[in-house]
CSV table of C-alpha atoms in Angstrom, one decimal:
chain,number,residue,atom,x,y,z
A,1,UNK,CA,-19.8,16.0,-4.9
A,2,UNK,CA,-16.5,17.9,-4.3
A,3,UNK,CA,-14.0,17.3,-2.0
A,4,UNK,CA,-14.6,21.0,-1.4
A,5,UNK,CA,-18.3,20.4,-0.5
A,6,UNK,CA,-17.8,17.2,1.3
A,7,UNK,CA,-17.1,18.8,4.7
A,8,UNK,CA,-20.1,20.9,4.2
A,9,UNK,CA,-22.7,18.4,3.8
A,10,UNK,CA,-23.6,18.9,7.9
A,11,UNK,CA,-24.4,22.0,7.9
A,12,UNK,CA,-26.5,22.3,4.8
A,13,UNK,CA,-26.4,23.0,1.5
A,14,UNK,CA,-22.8,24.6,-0.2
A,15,UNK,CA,-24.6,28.1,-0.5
A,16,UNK,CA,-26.4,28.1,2.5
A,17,UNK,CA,-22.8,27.1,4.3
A,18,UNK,CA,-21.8,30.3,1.9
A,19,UNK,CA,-24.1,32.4,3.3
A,20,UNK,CA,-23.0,31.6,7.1
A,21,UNK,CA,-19.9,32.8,6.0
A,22,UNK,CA,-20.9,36.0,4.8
A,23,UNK,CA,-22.3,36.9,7.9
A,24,UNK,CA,-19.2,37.2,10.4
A,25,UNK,CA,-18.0,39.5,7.3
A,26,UNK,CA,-21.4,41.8,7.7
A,27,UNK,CA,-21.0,41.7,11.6
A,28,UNK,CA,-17.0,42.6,11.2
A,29,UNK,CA,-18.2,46.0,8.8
A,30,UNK,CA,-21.3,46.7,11.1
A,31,UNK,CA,-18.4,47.0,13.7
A,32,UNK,CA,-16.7,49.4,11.5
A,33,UNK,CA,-18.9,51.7,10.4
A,34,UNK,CA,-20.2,52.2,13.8
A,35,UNK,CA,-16.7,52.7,15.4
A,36,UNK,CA,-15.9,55.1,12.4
A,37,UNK,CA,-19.3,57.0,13.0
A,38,UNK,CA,-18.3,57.2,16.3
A,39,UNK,CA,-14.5,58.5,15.5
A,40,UNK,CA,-16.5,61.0,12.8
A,41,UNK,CA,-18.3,62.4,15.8
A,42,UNK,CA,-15.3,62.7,17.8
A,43,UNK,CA,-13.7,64.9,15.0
A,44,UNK,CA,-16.4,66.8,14.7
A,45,UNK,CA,-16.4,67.3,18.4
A,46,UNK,CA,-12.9,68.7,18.5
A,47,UNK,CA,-13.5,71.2,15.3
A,48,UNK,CA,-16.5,72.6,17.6
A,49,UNK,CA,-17.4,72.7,21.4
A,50,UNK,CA,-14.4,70.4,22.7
A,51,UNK,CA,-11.7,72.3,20.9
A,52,UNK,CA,-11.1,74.7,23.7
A,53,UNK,CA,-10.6,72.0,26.4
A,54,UNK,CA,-8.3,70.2,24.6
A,55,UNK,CA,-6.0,73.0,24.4
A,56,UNK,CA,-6.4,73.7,27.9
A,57,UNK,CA,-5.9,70.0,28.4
A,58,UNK,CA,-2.7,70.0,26.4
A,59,UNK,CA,-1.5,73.3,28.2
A,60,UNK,CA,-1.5,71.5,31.6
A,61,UNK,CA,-0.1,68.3,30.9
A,62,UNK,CA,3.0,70.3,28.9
A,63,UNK,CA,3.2,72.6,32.0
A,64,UNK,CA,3.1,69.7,34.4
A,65,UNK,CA,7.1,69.2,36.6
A,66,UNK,CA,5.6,65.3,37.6
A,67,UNK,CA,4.2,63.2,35.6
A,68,UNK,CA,0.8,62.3,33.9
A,69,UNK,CA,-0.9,59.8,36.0
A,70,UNK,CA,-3.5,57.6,34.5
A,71,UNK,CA,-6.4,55.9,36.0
A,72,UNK,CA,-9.7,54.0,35.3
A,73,UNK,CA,-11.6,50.7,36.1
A,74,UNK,CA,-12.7,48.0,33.6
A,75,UNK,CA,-12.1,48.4,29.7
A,76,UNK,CA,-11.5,52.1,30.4
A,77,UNK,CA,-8.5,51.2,32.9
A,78,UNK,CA,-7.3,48.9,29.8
A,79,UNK,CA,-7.4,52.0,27.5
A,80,UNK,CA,-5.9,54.0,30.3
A,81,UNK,CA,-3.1,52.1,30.6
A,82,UNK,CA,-2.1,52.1,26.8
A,83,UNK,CA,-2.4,56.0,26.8
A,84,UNK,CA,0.0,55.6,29.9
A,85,UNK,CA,2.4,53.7,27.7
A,86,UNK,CA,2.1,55.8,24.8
A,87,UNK,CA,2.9,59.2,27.2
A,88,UNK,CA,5.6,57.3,28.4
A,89,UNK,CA,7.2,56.1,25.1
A,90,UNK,CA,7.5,59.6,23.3
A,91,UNK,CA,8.7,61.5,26.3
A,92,UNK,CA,5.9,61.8,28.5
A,93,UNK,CA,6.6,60.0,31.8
A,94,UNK,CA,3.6,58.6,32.7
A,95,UNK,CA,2.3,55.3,34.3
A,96,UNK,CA,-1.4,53.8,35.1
A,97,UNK,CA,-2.6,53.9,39.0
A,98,UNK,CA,-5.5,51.1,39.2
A,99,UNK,CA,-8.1,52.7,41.1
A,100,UNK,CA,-9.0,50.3,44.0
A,101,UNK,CA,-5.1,49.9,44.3
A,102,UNK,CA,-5.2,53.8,44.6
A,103,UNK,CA,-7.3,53.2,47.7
A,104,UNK,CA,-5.4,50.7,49.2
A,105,UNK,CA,-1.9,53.0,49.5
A,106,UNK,CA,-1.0,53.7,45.6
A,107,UNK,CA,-2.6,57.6,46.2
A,108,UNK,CA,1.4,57.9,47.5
A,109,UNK,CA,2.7,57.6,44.1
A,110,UNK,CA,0.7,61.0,43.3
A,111,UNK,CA,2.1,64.4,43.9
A,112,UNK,CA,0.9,68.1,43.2
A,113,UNK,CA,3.6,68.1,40.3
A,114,UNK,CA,1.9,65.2,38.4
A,115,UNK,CA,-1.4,65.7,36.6
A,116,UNK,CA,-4.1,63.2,36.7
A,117,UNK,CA,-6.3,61.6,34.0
A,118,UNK,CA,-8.7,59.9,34.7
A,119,UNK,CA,-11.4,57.6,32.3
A,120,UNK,CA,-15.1,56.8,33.1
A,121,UNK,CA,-17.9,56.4,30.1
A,122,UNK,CA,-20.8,57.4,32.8
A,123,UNK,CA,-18.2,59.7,34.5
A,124,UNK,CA,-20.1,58.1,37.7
A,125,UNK,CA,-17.3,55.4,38.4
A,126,UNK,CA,-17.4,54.2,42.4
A,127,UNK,CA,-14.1,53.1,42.2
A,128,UNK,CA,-12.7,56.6,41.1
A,129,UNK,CA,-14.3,58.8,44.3
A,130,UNK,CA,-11.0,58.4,46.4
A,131,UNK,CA,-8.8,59.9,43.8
A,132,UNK,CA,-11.1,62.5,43.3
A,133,UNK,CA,-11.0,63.5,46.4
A,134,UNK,CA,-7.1,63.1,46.9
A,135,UNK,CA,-6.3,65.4,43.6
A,136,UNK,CA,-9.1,68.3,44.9
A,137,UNK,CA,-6.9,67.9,48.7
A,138,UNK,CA,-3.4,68.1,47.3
A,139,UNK,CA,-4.0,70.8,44.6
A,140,UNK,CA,-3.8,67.4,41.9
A,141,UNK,CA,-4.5,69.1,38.5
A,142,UNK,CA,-7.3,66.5,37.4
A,143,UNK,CA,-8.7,66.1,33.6
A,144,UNK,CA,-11.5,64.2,32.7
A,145,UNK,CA,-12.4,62.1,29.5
A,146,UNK,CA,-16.1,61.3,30.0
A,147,UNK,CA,-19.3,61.5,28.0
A,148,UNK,CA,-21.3,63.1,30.7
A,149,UNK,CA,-19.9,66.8,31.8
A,150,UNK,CA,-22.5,66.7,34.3
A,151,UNK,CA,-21.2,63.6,36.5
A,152,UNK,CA,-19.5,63.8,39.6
A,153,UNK,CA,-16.1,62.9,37.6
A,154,UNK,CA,-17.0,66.5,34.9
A,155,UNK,CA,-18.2,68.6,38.1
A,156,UNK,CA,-15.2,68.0,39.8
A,157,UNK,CA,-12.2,68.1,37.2
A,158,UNK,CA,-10.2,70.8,36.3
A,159,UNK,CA,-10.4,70.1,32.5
A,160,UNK,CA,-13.4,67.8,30.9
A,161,UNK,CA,-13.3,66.6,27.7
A,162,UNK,CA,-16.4,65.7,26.7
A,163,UNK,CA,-16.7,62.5,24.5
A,164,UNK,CA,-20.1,62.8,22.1
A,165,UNK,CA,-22.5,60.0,22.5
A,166,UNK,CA,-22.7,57.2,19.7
A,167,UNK,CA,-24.0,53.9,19.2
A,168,UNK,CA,-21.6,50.9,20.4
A,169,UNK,CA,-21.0,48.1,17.9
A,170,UNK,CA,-22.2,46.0,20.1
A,171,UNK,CA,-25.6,44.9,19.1
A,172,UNK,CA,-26.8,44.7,22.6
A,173,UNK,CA,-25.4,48.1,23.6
A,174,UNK,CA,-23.5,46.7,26.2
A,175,UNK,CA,-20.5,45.7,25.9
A,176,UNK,CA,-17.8,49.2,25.4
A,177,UNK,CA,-16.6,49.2,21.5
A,178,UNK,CA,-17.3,52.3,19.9
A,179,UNK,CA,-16.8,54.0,23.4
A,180,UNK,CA,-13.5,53.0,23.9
A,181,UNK,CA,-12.0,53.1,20.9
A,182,UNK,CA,-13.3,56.9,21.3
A,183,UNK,CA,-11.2,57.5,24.0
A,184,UNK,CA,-8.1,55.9,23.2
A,185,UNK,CA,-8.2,57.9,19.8
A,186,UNK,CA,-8.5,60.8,22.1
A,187,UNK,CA,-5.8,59.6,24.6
A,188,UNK,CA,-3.4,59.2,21.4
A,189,UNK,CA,-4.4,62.7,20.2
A,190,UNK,CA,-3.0,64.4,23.4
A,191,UNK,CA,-0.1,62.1,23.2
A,192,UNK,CA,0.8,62.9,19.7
A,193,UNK,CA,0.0,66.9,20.3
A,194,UNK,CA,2.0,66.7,23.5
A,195,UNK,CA,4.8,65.4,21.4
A,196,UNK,CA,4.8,67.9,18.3
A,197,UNK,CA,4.2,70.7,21.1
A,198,UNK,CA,7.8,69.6,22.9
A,199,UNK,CA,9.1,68.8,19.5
A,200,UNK,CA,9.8,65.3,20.5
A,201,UNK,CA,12.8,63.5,18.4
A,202,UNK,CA,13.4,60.2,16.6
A,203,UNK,CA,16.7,60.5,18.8
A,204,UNK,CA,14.9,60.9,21.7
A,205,UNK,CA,12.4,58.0,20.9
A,206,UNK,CA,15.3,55.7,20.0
A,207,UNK,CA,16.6,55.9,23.9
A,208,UNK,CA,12.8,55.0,24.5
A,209,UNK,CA,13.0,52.1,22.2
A,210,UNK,CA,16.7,50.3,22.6
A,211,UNK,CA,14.9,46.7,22.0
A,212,UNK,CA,13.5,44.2,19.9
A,213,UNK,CA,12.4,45.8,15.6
A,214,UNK,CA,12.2,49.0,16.6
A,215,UNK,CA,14.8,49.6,18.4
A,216,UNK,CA,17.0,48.3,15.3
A,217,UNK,CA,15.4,50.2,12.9
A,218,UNK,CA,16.2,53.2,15.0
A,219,UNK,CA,20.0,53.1,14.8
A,220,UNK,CA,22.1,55.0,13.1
A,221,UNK,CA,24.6,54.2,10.5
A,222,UNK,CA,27.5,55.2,13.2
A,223,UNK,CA,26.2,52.2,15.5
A,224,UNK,CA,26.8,49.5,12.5
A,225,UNK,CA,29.5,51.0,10.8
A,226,UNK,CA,32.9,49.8,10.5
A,227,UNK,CA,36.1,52.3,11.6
A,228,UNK,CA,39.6,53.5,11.9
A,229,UNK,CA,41.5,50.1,10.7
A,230,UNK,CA,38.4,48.4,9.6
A,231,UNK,CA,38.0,50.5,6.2
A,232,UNK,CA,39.5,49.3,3.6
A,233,UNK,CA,41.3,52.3,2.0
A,234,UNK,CA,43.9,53.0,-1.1
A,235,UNK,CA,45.7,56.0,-2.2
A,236,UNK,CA,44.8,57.0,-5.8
A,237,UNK,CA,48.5,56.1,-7.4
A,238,UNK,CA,48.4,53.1,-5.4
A,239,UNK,CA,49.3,49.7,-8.0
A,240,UNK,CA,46.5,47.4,-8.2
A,241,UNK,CA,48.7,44.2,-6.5
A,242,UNK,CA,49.0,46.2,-3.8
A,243,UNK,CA,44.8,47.1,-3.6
A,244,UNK,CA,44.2,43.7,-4.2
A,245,UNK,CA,46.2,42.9,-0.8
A,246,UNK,CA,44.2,45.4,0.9
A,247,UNK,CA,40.3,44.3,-0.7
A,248,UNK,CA,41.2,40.6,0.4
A,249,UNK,CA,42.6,41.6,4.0
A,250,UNK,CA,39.8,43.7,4.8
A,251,UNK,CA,36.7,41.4,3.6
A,252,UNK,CA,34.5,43.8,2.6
A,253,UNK,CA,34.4,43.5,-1.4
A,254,UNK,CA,35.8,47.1,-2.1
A,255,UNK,CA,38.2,49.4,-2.0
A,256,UNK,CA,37.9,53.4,-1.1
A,257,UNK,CA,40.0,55.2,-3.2
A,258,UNK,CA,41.3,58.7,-1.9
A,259,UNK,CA,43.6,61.6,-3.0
A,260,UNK,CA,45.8,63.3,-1.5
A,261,UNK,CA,43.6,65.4,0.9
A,262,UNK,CA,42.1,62.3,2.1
A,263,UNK,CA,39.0,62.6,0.5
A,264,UNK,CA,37.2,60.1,-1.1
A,265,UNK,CA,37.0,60.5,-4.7
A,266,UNK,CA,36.4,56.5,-6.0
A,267,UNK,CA,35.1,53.2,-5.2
A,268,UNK,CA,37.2,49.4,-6.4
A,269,UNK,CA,34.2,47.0,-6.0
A,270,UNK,CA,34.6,42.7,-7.5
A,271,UNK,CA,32.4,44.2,-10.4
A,272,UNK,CA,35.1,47.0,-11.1
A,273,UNK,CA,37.6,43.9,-11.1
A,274,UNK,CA,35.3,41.7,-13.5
A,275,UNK,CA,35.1,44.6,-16.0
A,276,UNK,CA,38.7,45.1,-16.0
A,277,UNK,CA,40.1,41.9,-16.1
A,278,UNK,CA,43.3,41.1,-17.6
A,279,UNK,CA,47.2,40.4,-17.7
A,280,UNK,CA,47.8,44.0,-17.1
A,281,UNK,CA,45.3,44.6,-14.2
A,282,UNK,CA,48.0,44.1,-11.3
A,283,UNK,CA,50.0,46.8,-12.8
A,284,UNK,CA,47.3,49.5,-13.2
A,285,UNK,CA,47.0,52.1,-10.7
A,286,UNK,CA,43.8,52.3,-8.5
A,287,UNK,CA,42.3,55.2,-10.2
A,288,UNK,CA,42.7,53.7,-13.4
A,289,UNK,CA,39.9,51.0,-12.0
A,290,UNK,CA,38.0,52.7,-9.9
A,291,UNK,CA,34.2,53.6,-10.5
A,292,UNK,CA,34.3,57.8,-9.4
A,293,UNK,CA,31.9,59.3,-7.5
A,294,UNK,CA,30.5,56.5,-5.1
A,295,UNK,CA,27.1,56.5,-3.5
A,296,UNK,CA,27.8,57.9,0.7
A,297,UNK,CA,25.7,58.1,3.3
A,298,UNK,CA,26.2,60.6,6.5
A,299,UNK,CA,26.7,58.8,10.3
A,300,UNK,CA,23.8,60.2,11.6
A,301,UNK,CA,22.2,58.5,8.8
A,302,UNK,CA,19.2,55.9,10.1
A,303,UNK,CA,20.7,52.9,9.4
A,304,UNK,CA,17.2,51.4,7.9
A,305,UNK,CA,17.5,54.1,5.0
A,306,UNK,CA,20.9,53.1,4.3
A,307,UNK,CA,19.9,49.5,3.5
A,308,UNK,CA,17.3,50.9,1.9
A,309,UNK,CA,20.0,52.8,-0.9
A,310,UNK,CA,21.8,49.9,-0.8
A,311,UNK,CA,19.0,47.7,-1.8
A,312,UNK,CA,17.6,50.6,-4.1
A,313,UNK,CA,21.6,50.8,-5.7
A,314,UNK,CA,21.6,47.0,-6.4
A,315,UNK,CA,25.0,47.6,-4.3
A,316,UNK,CA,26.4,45.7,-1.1
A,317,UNK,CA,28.7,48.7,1.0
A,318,UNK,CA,28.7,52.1,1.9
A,319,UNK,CA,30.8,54.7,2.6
A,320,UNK,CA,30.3,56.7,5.8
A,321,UNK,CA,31.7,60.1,4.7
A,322,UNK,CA,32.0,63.6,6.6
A,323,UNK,CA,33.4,66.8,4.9
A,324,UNK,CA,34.5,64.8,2.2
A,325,UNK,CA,36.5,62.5,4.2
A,326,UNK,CA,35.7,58.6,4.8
A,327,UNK,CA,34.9,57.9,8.8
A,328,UNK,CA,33.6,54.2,8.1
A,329,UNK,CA,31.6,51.6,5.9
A,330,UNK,CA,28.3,50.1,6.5
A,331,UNK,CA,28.1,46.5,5.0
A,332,UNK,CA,24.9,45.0,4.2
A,333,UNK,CA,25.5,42.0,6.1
A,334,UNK,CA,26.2,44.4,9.2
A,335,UNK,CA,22.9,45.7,8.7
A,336,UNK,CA,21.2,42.2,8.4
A,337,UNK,CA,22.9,41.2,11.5
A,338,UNK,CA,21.6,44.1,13.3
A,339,UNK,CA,18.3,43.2,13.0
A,340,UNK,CA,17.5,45.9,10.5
A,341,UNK,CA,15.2,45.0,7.6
């Protein structure tokens, strides 16, 4: 017996323990397929009768002065409140009203300029009556993501979009899985069409995102770079015991070389140094050492693609150039440091 099979020896035989294993495998695919089958009909949905809808859809929540307010009970308040983020995050406001909450004094947060969405499978949801109501009072523009246009939710909206009917993963056909995945694949589509329709920004979704990975990889080489007194700089005719001075005073392992116009037109790195070593090196000039024509990156350059040429160019700094002219230096380290990676 192996030490492999030892364990095993409780709950049978090594291949009928093999087989168990399989079996959380064929339960994880059966999931799968029947959540893409359900995302296939959902595509197909939108090519044909729902297509119209979601334009109109799109129309009113791009025309909308408030903001999109989401609601919905059970798992489809849980989806509702991660379309609610996404709205929010690529320059949508938005934010998730729980329905009984709604009942209880939240129907304040809701004016005429907002829109609502609302979520319900059976489109039949007890919970959801009261904002109903309130948005067909106040003049509320309401869409609907059901599967039934027919329910008191459809009857009542402005907009229904019409979710097709498919099997859920669960085997008892109970519990919502292909269902909601359904509609938060069609919350993100109206998020993502909202966005391309306002032509949303990565500089706008960087003031969305200040914190944590993304936030860093969202920076921009003039947020890391080093300026003014920082860069460490040389005049072409400059002698080499004086560039020397500089490369060591400044810390950064190189030396911008520049002419007369102030552009920059070289680079002095430690491997320029190695290759020219000698008795004479102190009393060469700086364009006799220099490499010409260094790699230079733009400030408005995201500062993740920068370490990515520097990692690409086997190289450790940049220099931040404009019209020619150097404006800073991005060190690897300063990347690291900033969290980008």
């Amino acid at each position: 017996m192996t030490a492999a099979e030892g364990p095993l020896r409780k709950f049978g035989s090594v291949e009928a323990s093999k087989k168990l294993s399989r079996l959380p495998v064929a339960s994880a695919l059966r999931t799968l397929d029947l959540e893409c089958e359900g995302l296939n009909r959902l595509r197909e949905s939108l090519t044909g009768p729902m297509g119209p809808a979601f334009a109109d859809a799109l129309r009113i929540l791009r025309a909308a002065k408030g903001r999109v307010v989401v609601t919905g009970i059970g798992k489809s308040g849980h989806v509702g409140q991660k379309i609610a983020a996404t709205f929010a995050s690529t320059g949508r406001p938005a934010f998730f009203v729980h329905p009984t909450e709604a009942s209880h004094g939240d129907l304040g947060m809701i004016t005429p300029d907002d829109v609502l969405l609302a979520l319900s499978w059976s489109g039949e949801t007890v919970e959801l009556k009261p904002l109903i109501t309130y948005s067909r009072r106040y003049g509320v523009p309401l869409i609907a993501i059901t599967s039934r246009i027919e329910s008191a939710l459809g009857q009542h909206s402005d907009i229904v979009l019409e979710l097709p009917r498919s099997k859920e993963a669960c085997p008892h056909g109970l519990a919502p899985t292909t269902s909601t995945t359904m509609q938060l694949a069609l919350g993100d589509c109206l998020a993502m069409a909202l966005l391309e329709a306002k032509g949303f920004t990565p500089q706008e979704f960087k003031a969305f995102h200040p914190g944590g990975s993304l936030g860093a990889s969202l920076k921009y080489v003039s947020d890391v770079m080093h300026a003014g007194d920082r860069m460490p700089l040389a005049r072409d005719n400059v002698p080499m015991s004086a560039a020397l001075v500089i490369m060591t005073q400044k810390s950064l392992g190189c030396l911008g070389i520049v002419d007369a116009k102030g552009k920059l037109i070289g680079i002095v790195t430690d491997g320029d140094l190695r290759r020219h070593m000698g008795e004479n090196l102190v009393r060469r000039r700086t364009v006799d050492i220099m490499t010409c024509a260094p790699k230079t990156v733009k400030p408005g350059m995201l500062a993740s693609a920068a370490l990515e040429l520097i990692n690409a160019s086997r190289i450790t700094a940049l220099f931040v150039v404009e019209r020619g002219k150097p404006v800073g230096i991005v060190h690897v380290h300063d990347l690291l440091r900033a969290g980008i990676a």
